[in-house]
mmCIF file of C-alpha atoms and ligand atoms in Angstrom:
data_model
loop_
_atom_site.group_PDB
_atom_site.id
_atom_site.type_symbol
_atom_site.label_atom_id
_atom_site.label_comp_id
_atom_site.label_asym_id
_atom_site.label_seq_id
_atom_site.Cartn_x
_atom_site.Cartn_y
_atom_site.Cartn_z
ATOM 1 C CA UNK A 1 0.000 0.000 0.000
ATOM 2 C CA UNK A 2 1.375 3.460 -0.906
ATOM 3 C CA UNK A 3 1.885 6.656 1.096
ATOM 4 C CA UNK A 4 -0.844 9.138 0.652
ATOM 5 C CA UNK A 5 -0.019 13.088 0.437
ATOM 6 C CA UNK A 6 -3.203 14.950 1.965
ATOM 7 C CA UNK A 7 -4.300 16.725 -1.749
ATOM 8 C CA UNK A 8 -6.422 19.636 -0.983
ATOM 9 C CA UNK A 9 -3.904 22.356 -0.816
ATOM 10 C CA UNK A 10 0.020 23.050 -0.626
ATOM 11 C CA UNK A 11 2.712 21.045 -2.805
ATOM 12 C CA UNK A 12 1.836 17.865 -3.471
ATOM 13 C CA UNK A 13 3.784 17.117 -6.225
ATOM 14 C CA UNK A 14 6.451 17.390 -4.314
ATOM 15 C CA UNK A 15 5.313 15.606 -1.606
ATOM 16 C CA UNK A 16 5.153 12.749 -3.960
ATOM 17 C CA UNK A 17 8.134 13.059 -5.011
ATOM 18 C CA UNK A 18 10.433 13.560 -1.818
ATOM 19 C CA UNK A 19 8.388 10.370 -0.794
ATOM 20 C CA UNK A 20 9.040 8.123 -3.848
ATOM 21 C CA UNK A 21 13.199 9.406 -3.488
ATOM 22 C CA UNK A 22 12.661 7.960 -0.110
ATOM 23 C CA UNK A 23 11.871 4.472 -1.605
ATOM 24 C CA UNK A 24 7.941 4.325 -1.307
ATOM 25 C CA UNK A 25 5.200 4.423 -3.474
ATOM 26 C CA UNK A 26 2.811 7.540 -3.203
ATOM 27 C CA UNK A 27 -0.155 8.910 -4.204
ATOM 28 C CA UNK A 28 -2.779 11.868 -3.940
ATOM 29 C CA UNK A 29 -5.560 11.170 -1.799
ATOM 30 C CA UNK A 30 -8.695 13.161 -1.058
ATOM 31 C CA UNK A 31 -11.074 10.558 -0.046
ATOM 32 C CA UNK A 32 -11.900 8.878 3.512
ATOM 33 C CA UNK A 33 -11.238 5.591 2.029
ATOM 34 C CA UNK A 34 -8.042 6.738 0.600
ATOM 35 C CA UNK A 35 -6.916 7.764 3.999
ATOM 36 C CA UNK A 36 -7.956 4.824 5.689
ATOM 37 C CA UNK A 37 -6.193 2.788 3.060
ATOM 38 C CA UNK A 38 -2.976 4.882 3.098
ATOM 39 C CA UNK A 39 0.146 3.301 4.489
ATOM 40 C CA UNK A 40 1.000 6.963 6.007
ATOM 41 C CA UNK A 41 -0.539 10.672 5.350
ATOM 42 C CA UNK A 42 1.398 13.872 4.663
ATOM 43 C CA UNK A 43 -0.315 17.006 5.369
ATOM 44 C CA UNK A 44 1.264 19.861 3.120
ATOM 45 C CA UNK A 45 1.819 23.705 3.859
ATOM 46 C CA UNK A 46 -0.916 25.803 2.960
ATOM 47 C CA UNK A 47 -3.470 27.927 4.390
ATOM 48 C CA UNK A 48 -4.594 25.918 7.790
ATOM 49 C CA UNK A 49 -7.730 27.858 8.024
ATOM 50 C CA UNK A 50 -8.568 26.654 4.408
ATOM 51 C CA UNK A 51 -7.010 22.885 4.704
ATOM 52 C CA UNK A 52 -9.028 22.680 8.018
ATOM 53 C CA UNK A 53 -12.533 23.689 6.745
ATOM 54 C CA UNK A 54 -12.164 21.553 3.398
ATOM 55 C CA UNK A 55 -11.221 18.016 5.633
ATOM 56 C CA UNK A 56 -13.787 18.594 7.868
ATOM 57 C CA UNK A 57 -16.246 19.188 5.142
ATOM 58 C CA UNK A 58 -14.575 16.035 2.847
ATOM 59 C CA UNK A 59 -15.352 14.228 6.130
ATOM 60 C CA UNK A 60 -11.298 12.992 6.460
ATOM 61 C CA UNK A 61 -11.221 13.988 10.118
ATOM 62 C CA UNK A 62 -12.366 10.664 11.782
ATOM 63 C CA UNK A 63 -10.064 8.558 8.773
ATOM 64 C CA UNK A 64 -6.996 10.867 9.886
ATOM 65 C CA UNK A 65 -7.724 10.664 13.863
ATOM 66 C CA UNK A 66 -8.170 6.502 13.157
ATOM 67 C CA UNK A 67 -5.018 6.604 10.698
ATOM 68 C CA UNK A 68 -2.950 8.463 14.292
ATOM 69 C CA UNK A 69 -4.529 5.945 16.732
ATOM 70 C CA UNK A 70 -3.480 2.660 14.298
ATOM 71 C CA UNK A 71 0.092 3.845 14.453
ATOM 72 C CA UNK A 72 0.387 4.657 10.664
ATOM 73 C CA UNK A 73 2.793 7.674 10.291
ATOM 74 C CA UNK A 74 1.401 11.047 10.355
ATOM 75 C CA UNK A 75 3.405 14.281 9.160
ATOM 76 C CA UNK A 76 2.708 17.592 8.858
ATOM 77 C CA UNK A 77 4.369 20.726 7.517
ATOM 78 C CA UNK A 78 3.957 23.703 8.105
ATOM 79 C CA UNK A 79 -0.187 24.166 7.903
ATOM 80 C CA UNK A 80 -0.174 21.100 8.210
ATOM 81 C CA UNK A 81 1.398 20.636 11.578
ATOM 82 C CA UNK A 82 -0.905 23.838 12.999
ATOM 83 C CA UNK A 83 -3.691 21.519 11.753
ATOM 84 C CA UNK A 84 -2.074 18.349 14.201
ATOM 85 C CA UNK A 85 -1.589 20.381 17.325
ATOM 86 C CA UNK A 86 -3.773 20.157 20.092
ATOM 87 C CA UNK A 87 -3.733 24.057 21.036
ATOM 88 C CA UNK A 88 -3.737 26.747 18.060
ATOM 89 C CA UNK A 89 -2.562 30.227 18.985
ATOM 90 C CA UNK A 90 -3.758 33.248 17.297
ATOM 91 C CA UNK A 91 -6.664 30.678 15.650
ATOM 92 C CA UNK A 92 -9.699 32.031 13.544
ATOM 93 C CA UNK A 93 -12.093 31.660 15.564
ATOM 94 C CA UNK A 94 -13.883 28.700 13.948
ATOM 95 C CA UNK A 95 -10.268 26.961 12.419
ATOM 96 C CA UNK A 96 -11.517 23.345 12.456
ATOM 97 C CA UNK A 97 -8.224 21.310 13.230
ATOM 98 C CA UNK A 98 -7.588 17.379 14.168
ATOM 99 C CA UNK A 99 -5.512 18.455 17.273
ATOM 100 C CA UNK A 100 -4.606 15.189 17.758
ATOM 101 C CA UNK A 101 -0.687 16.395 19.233
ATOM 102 C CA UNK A 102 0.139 17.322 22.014
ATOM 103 C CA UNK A 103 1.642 20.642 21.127
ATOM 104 C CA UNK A 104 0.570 24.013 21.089
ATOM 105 C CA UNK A 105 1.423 26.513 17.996
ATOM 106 C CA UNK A 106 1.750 29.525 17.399
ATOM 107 C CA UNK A 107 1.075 30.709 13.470
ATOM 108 C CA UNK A 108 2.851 33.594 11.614
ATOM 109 C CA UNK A 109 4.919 33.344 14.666
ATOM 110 C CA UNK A 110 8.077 35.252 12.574
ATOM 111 C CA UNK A 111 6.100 38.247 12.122
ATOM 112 C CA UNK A 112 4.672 39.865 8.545
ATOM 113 C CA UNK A 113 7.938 41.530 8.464
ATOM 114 C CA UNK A 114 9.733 38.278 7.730
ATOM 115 C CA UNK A 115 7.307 36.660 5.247
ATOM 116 C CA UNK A 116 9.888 33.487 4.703
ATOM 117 C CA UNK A 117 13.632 32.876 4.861
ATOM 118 C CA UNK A 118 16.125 29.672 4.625
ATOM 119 C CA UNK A 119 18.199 28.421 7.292
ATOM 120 C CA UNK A 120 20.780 25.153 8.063
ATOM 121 C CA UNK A 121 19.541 22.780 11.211
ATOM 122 C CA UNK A 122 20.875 19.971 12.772
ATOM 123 C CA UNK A 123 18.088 17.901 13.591
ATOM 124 C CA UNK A 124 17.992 14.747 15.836
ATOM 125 C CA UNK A 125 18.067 11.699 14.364
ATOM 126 C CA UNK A 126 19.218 12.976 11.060
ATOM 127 C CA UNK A 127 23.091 12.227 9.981
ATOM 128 C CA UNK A 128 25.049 14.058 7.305
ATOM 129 C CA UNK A 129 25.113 17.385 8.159
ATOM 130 C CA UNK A 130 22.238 19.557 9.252
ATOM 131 C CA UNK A 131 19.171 20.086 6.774
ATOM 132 C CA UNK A 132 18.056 22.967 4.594
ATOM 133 C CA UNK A 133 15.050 24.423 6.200
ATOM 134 C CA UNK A 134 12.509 26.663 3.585
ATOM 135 C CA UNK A 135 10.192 28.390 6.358
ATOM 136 C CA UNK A 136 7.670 30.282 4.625
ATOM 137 C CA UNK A 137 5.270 32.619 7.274
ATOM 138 C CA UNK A 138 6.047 29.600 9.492
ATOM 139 C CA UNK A 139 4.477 28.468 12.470
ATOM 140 C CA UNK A 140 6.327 27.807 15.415
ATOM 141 C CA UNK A 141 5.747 24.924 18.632
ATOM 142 C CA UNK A 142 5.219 27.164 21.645
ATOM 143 C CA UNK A 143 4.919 24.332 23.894
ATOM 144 C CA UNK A 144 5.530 20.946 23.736
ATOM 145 C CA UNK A 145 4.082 18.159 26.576
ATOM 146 C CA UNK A 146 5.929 15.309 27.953
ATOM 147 C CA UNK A 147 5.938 12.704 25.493
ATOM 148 C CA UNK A 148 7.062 15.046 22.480
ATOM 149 C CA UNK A 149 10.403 14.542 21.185
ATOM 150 C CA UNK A 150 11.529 18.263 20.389
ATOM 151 C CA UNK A 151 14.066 17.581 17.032
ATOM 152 C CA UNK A 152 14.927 20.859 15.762
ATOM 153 C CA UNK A 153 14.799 24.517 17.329
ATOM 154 C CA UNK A 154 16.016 27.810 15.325
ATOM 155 C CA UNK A 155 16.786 30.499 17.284
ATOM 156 C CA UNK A 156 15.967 28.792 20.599
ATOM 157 C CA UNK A 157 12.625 28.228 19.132
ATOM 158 C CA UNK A 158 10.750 24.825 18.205
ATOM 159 C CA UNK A 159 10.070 24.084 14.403
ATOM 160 C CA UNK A 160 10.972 20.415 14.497
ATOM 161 C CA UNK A 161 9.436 17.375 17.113
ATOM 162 C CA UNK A 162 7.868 14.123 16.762
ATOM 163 C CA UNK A 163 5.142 12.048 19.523
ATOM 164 C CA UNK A 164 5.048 8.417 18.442
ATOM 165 C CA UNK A 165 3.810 7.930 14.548
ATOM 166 C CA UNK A 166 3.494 11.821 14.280
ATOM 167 C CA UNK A 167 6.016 14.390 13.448
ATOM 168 C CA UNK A 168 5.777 18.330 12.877
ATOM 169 C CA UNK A 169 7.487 20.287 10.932
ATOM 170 C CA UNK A 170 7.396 24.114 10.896
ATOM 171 C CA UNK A 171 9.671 24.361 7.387
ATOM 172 C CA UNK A 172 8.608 22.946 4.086
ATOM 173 C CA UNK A 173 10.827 19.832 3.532
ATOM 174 C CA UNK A 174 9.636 19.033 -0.446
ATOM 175 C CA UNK A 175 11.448 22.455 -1.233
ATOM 176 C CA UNK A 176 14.998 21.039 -1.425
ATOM 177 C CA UNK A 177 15.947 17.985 -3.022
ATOM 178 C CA UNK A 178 17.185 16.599 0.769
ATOM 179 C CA UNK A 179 15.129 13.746 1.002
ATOM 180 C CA UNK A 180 16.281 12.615 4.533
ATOM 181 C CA UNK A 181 13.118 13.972 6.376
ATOM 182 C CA UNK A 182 10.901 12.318 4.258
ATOM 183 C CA UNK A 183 13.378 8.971 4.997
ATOM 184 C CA UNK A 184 13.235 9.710 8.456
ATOM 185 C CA UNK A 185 9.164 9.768 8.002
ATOM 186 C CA UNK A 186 8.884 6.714 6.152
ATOM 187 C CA UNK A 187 10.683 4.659 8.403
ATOM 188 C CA UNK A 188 8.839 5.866 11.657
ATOM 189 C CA UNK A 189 5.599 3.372 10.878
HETATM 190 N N1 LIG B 1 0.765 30.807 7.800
HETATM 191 C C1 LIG B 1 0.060 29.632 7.364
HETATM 192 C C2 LIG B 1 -1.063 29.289 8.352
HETATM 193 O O1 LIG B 1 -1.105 29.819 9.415
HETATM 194 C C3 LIG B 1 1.000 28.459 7.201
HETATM 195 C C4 LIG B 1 2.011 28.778 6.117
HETATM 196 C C5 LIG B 1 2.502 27.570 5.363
HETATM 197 O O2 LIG B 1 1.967 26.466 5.463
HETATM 198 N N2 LIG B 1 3.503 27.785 4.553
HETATM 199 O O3 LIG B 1 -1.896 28.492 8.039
#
């Protein structure tokens, strides 16, 4: 069974193909069965206002909640970890999100002034020199609970952890031809 990339809003494509460089098959899905079927479920960057409304109205929720609980991999970048995080500073109001970890976010949290910027990481658990990070008006992890593996911070702030089969990413991964996050993510199921 393939890896699904979440294909409402953000880059896809490139999703796919960071995955496939990894050594798994993947594939666009939209669908509850096509989450519950997936092998493991990308969230891209986007809007997280947006991505939340449109899963909760393509009724992917519940499939993404069960996919968590099974122990299939989760990931999310950018929107898409807001979207995973159990507390959502400076939310719209009615931002439907899974909030199933246990992390709290902050979103914009580098100001207007600083719309996106690049910068090198070291990040636990990956070898070969520290990643390429493409943060574009990038969340960060305000608070993390016991249980959450903090993997990367920038500045003293969090923008990299994993909990179990779920890790969060404040920086768009699928913008560099680095494929060791999305190795690191494949092998976490
Ligand atoms: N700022 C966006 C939000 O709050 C996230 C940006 C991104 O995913 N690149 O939803």
């Amino acid at each position: 069974m393939a890896f699904g990339v979440l294909a409402i809003q953000g880059d896809v494509r490139e999703h796919l193909e960071a995955l496939r460089r990894a050594g798994v098959e993947a594939q666009a899905v939209r669908t509850p069965a096509e989450v519950a079927a997936a092998h493991g479920l990308v969230i891209p960057g986007g809007e997280s206002t947006t991505i939340g409304k449109l899963v909760a109205r393509f009724g992917l929720m519940e499939p993404i909640r069960g996919l968590v609980r099974e122990g299939r991999p989760l990931m999310g970048t950018c929107a898409g970890m807001i979207l995973m995080a159990k507390t959502i500073r400076a939310a719209a109001n009615d931002q439907p999100a899974l909030g199933v970890m246990d992390i709290a976010v902050e979103r914009n949290a580098f100001g207007r002034q600083v719309d996106s910027f690049e910068a090198d990481l070291e990040v636990k658990g990956i070898e070969g020199g520290p990643v390429r990070a493409v943060f574009i008006r990038a969340p960060v992890m305000s608070a993390v609970d016991n249980g959450v593996d903090v993997l990367a911070t920038h500045e003293g702030r969090i923008v990299a952890a994993r909990q179990g089969n779920m890790l969060a990413l404040a920086f768009h991964p699928e913008l560099t031809e680095d494929s060791r996050l999305h190795d690191y993510f494949v092998k976490m199921g």
